Coordinates of C-alpha atoms in Angstrom, one line a residue:
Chain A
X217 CA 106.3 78.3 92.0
X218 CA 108.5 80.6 93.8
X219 CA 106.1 83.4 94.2
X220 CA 104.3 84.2 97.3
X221 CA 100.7 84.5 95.8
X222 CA 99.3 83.7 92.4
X223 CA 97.3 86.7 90.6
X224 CA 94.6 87.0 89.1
X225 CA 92.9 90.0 87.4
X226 CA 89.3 90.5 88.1
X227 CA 88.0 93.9 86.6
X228 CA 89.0 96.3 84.0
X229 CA 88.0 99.7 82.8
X230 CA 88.8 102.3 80.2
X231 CA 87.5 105.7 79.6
X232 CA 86.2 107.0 76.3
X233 CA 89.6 108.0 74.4
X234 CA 89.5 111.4 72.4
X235 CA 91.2 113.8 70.4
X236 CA 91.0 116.5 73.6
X237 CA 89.6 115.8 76.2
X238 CA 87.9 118.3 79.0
X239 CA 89.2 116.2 81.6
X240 CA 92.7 117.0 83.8
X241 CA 94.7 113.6 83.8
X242 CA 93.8 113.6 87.5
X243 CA 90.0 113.1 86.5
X244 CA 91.2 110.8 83.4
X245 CA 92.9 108.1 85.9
X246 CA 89.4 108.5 88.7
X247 CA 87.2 107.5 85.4
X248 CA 89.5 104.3 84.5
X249 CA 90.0 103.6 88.1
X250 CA 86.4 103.6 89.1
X251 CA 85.0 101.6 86.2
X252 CA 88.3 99.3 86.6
X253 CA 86.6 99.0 90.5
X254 CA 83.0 98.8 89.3
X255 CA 83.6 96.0 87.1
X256 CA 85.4 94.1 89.6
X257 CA 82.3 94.9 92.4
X258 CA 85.1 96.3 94.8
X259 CA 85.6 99.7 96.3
X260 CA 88.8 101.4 97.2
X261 CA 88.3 100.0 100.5
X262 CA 89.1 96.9 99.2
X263 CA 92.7 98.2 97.5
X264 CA 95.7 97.3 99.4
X265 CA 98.3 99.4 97.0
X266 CA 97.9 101.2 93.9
X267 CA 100.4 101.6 90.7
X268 CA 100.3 104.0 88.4
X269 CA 101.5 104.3 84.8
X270 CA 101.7 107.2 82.6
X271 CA 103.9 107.8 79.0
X272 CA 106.1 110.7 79.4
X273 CA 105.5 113.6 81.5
X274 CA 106.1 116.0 79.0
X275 CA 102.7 115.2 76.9
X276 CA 100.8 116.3 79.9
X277 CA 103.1 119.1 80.7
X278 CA 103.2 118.5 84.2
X279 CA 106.5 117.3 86.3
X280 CA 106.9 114.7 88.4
X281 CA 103.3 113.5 86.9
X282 CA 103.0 110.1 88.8
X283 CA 102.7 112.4 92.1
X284 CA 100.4 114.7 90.5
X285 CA 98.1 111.2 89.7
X286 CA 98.0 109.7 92.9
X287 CA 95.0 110.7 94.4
X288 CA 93.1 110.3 90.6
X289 CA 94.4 107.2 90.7
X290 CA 93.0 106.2 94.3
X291 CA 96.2 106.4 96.2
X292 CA 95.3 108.0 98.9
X293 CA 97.0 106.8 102.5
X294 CA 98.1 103.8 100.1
X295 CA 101.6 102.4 99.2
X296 CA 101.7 103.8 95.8
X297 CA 104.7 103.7 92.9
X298 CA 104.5 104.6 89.3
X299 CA 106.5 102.6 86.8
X300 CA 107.6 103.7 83.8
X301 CA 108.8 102.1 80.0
X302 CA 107.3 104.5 78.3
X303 CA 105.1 103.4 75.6
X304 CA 105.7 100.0 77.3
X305 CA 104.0 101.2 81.0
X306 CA 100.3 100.0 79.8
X307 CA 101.8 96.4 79.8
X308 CA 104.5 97.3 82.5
X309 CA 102.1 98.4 85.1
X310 CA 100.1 95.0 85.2
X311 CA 103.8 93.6 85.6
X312 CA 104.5 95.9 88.2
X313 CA 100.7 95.2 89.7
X314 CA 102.0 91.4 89.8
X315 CA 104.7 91.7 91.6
X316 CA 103.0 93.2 94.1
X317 CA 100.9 90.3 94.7
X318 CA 103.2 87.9 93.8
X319 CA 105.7 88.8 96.5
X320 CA 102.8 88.3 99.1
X321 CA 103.3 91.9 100.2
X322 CA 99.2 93.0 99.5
X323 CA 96.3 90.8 98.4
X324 CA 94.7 93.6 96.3
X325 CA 96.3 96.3 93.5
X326 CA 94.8 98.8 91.6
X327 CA 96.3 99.5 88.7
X328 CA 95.9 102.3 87.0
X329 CA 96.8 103.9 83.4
X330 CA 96.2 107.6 82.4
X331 CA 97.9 109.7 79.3
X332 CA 97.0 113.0 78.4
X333 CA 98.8 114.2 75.3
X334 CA 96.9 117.3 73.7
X335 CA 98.4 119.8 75.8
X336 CA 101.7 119.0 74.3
X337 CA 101.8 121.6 71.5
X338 CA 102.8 122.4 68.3
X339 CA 102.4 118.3 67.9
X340 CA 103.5 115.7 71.0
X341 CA 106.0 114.4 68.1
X342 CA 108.1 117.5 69.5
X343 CA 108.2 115.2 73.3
X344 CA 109.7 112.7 70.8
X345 CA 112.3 114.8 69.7
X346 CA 113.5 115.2 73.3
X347 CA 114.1 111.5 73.8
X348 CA 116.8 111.3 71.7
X349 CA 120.7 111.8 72.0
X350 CA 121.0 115.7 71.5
X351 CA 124.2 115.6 69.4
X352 CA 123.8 113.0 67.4
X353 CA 119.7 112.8 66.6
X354 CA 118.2 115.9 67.9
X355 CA 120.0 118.1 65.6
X356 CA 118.5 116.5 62.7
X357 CA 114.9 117.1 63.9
X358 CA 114.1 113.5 64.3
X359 CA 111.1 112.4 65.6
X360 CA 109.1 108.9 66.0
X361 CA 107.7 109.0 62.6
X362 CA 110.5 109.0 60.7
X363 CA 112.6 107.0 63.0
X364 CA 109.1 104.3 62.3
X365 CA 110.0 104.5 58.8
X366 CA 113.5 103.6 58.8
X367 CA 112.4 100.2 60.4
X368 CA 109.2 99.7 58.4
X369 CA 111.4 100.5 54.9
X370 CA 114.1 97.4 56.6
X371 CA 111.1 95.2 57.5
X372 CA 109.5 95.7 53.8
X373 CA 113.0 95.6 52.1
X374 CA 114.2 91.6 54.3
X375 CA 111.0 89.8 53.2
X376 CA 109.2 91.8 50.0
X377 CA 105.7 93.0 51.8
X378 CA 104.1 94.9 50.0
X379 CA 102.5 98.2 51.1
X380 CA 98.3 96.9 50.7
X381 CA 99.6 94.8 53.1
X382 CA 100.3 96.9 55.3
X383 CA 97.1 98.6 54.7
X384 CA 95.3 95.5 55.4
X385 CA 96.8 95.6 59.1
X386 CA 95.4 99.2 59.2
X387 CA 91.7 97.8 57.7
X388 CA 91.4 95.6 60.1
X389 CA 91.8 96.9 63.4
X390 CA 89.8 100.0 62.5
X391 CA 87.1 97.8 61.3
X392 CA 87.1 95.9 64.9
X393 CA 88.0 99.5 66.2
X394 CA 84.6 100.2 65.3
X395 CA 82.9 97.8 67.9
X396 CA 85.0 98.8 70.7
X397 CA 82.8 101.9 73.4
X398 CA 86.2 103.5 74.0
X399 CA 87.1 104.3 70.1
X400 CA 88.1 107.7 69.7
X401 CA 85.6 109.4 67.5
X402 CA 87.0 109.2 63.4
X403 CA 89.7 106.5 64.5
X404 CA 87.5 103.6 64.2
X405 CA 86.3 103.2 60.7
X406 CA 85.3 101.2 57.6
X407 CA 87.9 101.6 54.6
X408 CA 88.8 100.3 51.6
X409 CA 92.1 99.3 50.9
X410 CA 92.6 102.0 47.9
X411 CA 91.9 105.0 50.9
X412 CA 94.3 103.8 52.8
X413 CA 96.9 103.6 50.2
X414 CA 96.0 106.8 49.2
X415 CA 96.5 108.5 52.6
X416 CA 99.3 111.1 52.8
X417 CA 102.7 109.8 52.9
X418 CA 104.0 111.7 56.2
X419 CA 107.9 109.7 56.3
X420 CA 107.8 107.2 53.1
X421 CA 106.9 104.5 54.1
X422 CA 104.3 105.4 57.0
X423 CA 101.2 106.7 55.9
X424 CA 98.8 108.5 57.7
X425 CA 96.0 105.8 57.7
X426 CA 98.7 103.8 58.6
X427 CA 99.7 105.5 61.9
X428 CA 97.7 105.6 65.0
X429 CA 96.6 109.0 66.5
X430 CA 97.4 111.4 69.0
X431 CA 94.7 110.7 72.2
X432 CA 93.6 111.5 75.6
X433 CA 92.5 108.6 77.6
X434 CA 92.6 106.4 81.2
X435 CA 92.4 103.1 81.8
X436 CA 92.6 100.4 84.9
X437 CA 92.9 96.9 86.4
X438 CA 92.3 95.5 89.4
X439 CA 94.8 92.5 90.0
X440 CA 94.0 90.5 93.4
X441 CA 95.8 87.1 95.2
X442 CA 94.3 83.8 94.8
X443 CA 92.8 83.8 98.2
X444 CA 91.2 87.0 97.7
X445 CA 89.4 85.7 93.8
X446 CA 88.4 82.9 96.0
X447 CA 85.9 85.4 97.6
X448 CA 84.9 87.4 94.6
X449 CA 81.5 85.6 92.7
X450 CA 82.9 85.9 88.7
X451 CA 86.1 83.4 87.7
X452 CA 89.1 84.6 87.5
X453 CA 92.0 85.1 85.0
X454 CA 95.2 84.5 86.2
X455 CA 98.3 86.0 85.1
X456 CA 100.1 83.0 84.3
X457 CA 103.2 84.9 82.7
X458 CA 105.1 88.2 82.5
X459 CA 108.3 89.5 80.5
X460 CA 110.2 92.4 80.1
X461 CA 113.6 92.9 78.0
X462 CA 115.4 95.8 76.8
X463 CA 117.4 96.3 73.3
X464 CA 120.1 99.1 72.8
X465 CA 119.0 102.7 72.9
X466 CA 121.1 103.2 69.6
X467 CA 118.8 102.6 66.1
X468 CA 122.3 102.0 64.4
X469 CA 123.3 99.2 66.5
X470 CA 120.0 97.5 65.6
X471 CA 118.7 94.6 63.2
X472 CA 115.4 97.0 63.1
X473 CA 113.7 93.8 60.8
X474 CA 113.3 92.1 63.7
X475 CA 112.2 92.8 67.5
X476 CA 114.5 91.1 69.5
X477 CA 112.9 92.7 72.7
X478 CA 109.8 90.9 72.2
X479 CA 111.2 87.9 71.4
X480 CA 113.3 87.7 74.7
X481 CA 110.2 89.3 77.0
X482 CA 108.0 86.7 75.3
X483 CA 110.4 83.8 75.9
X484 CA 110.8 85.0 79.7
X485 CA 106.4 85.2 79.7
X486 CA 106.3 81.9 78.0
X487 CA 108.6 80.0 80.5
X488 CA 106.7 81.5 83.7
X489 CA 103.5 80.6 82.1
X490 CA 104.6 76.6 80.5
X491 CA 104.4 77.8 77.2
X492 CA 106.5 75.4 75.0
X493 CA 104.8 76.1 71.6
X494 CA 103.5 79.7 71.8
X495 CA 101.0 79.2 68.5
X496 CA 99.9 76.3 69.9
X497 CA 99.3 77.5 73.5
X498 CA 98.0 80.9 73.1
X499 CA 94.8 81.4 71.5
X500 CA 94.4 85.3 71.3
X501 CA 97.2 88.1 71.3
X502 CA 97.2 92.1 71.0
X503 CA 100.2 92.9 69.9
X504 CA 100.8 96.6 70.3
X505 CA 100.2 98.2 66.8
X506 CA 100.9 102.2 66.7
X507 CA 102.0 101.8 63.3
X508 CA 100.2 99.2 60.8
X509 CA 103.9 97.0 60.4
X510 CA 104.6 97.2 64.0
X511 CA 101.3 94.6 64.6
X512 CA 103.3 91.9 61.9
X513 CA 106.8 92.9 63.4
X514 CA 105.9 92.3 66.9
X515 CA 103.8 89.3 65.7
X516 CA 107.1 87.2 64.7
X517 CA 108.8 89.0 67.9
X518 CA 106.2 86.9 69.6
X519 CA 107.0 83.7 68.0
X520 CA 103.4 83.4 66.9
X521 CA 104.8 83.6 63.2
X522 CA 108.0 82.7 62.0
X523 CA 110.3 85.8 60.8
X524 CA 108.6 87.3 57.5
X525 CA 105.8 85.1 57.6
X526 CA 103.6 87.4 59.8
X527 CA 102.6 89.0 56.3
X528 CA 101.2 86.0 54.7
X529 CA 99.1 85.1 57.7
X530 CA 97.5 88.2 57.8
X531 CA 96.3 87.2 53.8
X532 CA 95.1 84.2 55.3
X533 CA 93.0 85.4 57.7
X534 CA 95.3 83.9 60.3
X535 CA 95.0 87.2 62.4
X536 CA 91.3 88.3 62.1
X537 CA 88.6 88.7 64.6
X538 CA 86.1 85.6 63.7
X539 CA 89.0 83.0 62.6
X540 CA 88.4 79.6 63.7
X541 CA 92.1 78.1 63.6
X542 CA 94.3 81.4 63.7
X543 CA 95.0 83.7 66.6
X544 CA 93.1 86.8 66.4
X545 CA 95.2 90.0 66.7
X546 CA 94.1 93.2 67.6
X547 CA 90.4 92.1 68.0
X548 CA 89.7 95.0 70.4
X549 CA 91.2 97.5 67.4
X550 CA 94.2 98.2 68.7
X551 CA 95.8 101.5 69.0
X552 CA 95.3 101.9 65.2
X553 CA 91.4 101.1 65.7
X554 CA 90.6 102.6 68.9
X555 CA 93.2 105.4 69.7
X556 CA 96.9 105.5 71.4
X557 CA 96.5 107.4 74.9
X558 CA 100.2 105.6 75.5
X559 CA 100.2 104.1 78.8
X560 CA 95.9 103.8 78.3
X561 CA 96.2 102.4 75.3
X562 CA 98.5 99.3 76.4
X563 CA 96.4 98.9 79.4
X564 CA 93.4 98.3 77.0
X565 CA 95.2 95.6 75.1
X566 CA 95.6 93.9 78.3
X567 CA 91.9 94.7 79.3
X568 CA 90.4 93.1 76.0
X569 CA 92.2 90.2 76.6
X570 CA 91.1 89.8 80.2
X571 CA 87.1 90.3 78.8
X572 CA 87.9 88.4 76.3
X573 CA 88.9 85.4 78.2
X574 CA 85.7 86.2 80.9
X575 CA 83.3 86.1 77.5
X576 CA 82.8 89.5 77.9
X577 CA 83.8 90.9 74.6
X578 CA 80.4 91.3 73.4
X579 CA 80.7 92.4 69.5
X580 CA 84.0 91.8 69.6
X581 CA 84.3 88.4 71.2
X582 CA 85.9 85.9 69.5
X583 CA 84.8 83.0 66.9
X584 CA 87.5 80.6 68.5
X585 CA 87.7 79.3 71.6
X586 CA 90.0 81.1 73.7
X587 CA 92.0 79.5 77.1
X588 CA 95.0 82.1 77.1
X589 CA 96.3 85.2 75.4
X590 CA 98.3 88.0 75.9
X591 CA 99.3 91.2 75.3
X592 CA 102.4 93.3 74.3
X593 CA 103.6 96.7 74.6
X594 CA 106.8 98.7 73.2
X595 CA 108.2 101.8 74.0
X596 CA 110.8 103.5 76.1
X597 CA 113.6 104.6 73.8
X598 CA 111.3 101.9 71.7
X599 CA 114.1 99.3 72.8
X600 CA 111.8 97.9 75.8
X601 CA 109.6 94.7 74.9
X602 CA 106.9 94.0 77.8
X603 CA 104.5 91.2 77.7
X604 CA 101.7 90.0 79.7
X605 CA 99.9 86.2 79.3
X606 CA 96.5 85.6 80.6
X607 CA 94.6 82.1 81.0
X608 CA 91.3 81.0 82.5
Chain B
X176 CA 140.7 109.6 86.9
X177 CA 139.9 111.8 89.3
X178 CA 142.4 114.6 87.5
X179 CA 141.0 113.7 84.2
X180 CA 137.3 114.9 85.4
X181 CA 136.3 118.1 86.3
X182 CA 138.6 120.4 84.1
X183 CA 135.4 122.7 82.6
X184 CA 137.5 125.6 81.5
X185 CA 137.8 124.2 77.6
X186 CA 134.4 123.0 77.6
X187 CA 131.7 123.6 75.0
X188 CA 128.0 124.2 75.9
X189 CA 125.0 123.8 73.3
X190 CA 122.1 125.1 73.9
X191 CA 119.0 123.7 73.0
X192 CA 115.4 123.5 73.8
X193 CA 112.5 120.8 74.7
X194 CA 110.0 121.8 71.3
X195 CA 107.4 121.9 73.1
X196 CA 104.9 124.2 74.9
X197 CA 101.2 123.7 76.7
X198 CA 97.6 124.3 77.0
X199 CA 95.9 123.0 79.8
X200 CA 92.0 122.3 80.1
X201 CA 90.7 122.9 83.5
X202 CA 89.1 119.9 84.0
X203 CA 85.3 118.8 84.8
X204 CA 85.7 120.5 87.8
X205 CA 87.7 123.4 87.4
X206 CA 85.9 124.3 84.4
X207 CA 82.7 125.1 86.9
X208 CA 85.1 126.1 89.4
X209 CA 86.9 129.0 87.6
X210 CA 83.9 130.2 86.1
X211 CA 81.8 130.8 88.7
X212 CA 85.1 132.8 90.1
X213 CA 85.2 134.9 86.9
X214 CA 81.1 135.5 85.9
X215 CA 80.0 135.2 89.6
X216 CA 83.2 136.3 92.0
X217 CA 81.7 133.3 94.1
X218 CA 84.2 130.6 95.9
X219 CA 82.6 127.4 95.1
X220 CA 82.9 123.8 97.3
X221 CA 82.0 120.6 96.1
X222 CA 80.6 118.5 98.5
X223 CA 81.5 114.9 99.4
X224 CA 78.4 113.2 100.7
X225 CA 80.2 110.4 102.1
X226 CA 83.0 112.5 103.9
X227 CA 80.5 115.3 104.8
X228 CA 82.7 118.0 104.1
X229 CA 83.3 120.1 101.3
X230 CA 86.6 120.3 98.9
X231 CA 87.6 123.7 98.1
X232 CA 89.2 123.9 95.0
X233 CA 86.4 121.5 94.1
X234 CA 86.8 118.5 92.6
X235 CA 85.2 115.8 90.6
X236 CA 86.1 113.1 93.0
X237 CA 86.7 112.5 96.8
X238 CA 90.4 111.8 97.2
X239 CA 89.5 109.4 100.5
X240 CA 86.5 107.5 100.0
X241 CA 87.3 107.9 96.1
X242 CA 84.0 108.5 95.4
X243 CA 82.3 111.2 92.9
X244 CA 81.2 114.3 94.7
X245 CA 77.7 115.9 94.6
X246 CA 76.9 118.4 91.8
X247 CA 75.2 120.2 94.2
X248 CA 78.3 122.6 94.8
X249 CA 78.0 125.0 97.7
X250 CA 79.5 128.7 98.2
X251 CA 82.0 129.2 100.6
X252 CA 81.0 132.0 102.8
X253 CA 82.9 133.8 105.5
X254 CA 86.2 134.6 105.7
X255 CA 89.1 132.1 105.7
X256 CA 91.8 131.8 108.5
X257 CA 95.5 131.7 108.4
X258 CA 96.3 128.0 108.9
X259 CA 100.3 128.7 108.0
X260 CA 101.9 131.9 106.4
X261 CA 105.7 132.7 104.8
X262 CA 106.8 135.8 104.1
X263 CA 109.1 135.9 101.1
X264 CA 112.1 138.3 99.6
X265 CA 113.9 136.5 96.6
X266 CA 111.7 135.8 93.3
X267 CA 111.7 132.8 91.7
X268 CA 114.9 133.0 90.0
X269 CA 116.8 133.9 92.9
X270 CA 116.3 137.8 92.3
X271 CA 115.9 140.1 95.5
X272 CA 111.9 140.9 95.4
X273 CA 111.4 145.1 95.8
X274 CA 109.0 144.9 99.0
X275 CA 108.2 141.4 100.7
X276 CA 105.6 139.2 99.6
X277 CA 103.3 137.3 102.0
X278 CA 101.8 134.1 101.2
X279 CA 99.7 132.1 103.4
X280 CA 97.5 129.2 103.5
X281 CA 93.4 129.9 103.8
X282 CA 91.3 127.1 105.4
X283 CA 87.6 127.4 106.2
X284 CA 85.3 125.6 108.6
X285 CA 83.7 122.2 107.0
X286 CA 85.7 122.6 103.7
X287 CA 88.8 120.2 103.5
X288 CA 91.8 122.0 101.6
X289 CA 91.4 125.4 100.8
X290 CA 93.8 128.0 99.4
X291 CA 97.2 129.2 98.9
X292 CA 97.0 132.9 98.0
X293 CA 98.9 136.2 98.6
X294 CA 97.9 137.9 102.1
X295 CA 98.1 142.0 101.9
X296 CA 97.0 145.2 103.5
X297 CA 99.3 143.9 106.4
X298 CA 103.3 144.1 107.3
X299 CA 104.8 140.7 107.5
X300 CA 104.9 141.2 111.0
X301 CA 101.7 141.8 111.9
X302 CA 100.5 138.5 110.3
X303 CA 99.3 135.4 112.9
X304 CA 98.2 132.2 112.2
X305 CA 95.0 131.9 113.5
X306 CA 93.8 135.3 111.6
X307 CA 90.5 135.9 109.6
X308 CA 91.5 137.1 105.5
X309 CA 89.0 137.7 103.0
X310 CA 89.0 137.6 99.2
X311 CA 90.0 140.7 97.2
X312 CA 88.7 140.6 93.6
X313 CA 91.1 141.6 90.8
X314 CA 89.5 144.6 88.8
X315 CA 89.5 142.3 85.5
X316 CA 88.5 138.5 85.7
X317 CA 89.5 135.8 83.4
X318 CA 88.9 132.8 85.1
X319 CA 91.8 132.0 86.8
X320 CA 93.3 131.9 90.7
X321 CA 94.4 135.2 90.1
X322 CA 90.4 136.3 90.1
X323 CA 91.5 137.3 93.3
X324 CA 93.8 140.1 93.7
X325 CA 94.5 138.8 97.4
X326 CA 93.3 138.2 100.7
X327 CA 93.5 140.7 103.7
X328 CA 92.6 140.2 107.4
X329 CA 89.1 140.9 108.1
X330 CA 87.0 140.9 111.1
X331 CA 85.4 137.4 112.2

């Protein structure tokens, strides 16, 4: 191994997520943080560095908003960065908390995840707008929903899915949504297919049902070195791989039916980690889901289906909480099923996984056995792929 | 290359505009915080049992030991001393201000922080660091820093 330390993960914690929440992000990030610390039986004593991640600046309307974090985030008289991929930081951050460790630089990292988007008003979507190239894009009002739907319609269109199953992604993680404390009131819900289908159409093809919502929420880890989870009572899970890759910026000069980014940041997480035959090897994934097709998209990105076949899993059952020889996806609800605080919401994918693997799931744990998982997040100029495998 | 850059005089601007603006909640802490300034003209602290001092503006968590602080808020009473002070003549866009404009930084005894606030009822001149300066209240409150009008020196 040519890292200094291995690193393991030994407590998460998440806030409640919500439509609007009373909370400054300041306070949002010392509520993750603390029950991250709680749940690991440290204090900030313990903390040798802290990272930070947070979606962009613009939903929380305040600049520079890493700096405005720190001390919410515990970084007081502490090396402290925050790292940034957008709708990819949730997953980024426990990448950036890694190598940390891994470099033998600290024994301990908090890492911490905040996103505050209510303030952003008429609608965040117009943060979205900003994003994009302002001659070319921005003049024609785009924004992520309809720049969602253009890939979705290209998905659909390469292997014939039908929209019910699309709403059968979106029944699924709000049903599992609905076992899951930090659920954001509403999101989290029991529906039949035929609602879903009926939701409003907001950019054919994305539905509302089918698109996760706008939320306020924090979130944390705490990674430590080997030595240091020699000392700790509970078992450790070690981060046995990480990946990151980057697509073009430019939609035109894209396949859009298929996620190369994953594919690559999978295949870099899967080396690290021995992974010759990721369906074989990992047991459990969340694959980041802020849109219904996005879950089966970034399921093949993952190599845990083969291309268009994603869809005729999920009729199977391959991808549902209490399968016995599938791989659950999504078991804690995902960002359709429990809300989409950005950065929060990727850092509770990589939280389930983590209780998941320590048996700590409660309603949600899963039927199957479960060795190693991971977990995935997209986002920047969503071009950037970042994943994250865990193992016991 | 060097020629090829730089030549602005044929060069097109578009405007254009983020489409976006804000509202801000206060918080957990500055939710009790502003209030009390507004319904009560009272300068709460919020104590940090582990730190043993008090955090003016208040807040819901001790930034060093990183622990929550007590609900037990107390009032800060006396007046606050000039820890640092500027005196300042352009406006924030660059703008020559009409008179002077003093700002200084308020700390009290067993509070950690304190406040940034306009100091008047003095000439820029006159003002020391070491000074005492006590709240004036703004004749309408809303519940926000500018509650108070000001501070001005005071006796100790």
């Amino acid at each position: 191994m040519p890292y200094k330390n291995r690193v393991a993960v030994v407590g998460a914690g998440l806030t409640k997520f919500m439509r609007r929440a009373l909370e400054t992000s300041k306070e949002l990030a010392f509520e993750g943080a603390s029950a991250a610390l709680e749940d690991a039986g440290l204090t900030i004593d313990d903390i040798d560095c802290v990272v930070s991640v947070t979606a962009p600046e613009a939903f929380d309307g305040v600049h520079m908003n890493g700096e405005y974090l720190a001390d919410g985030a515990g970084a007081w008289g502490k090396p402290y960065m925050r790292t940034y991929v957008g709708g990819g930081s949730g997953v980024f951050g426990l990448v950036t908390g890694w190598y940390h460790i891994a470099s033998g630089h600290f024994d301990t990292c908090l890492v911490v995840a905040e996103e505050k988007m209510s303030p952003a008003l008429p609608h965040p979507q117009g943060c979205f707008n900003a994003i994009y190239d302002q001659f070319t894009e921005r003049p024609l009002g785009v924004n992520l929903l309809w720049i969602f739907s253009l890939e979705m319609n290209r998905y659909m269109q390469t292997y014939g899915v039908p929209m019910e199953t699309f709403a059968r992604v979106a029944q699924k993680n709000k049903r599992n949504g609905l076992d899951h404390p930090s659920a954001q009131s509403g999101v989290a819900a029991d529906l039949d297919i035929e609602d879903i289908m009926a939701s409003e159409i907001m950019a054919w093809p994305v539905q509302r049902l089918m698109v996760s919502p706008v939320s306020d929420g924090g979130g944390a880890m705490v990674l430590v070195s080997e030595r240091f989870a020699r000392r700790l009572s509970k078992p450790p899970v070690w981060i046995e791989g990480v990946g990151w890759n980057l697509d073009t910026s430019y939609w035109t000069n894209r396949d859009l039916y298929y996620p190369r980014y994953v594919e690559k940041a999978a295949r870099m997480a899967y080396e690290m980690a021995g992974i010759s035959d990721p369906r074989r090897d990992i047991h459990i994934a969340e694959p980041y889901d802020p849109f219904a097709y996005k879950e089966l998209h970034h399921l093949e990105g993952l190599m845990l289906a083969d291309k268009g076949q994603a869809p005729k899993l999920l009729e199977q059952g391959f991808w549902d909480r209490d399968t016995e020889t599938g791989i659950p996806a999504s078991p804690s609800g995902g960002l359709l099923g429990v809300g989409n605080p950005i950065a929060a919401a990727g850092m509770m994918k990589c939280a389930e996984i983590y209780w998941q693997l320590q048996g700590e799931a409660g309603p949600r744990q899963v039927k199957r056995e479960v060795r190693r998982g991971l977990a995935q997040a997209w986002g920047d100029l969503m071009q950037v792929g970042t994943v994250v495998v865990m193992g016991k | 290359m060097l020629d090829k850059i730089g030549q602005t005089q044929n060069m097109r601007q578009v405007a254009g505009t983020i489409p976006i603006h804000h509202r801000y909640t206060l918080g957990v802490a500055g939710e009790r915080f502003f209030r009390a300034l507004r319904d009560e003209g009272r300068l709460l602290a919020a104590p940090c049992a582990r730190c043993k001092v008090a955090l003016l503006p208040p807040k819901m968590y001790c930034e060093r030991c990183f622990r929550e602080t007590s609900e037990e808020w107390v009032e800060v009473s006396g007046p606050g001393r000039v820890r640092s002070f500027t005196v300042l003549r352009y406006d924030l866009d660059g703008q020559p201000l009409d008179a002077p404009q003093i700002v200084a930084l308020l700390e009290w005894p067993g509070i950690r922080g304190g406040l940034l606030h306009r100091l008047g009822e003095i000439a820029p001149g006159a003002v020391r660091t070491g000074m005492a300066a006590e709240p004036v209240w703004a004749r309408q409150r809303t519940g926000a820093l500018t509650d108070i009008s000001h501070f001005r020196p005071s006796s100790d």
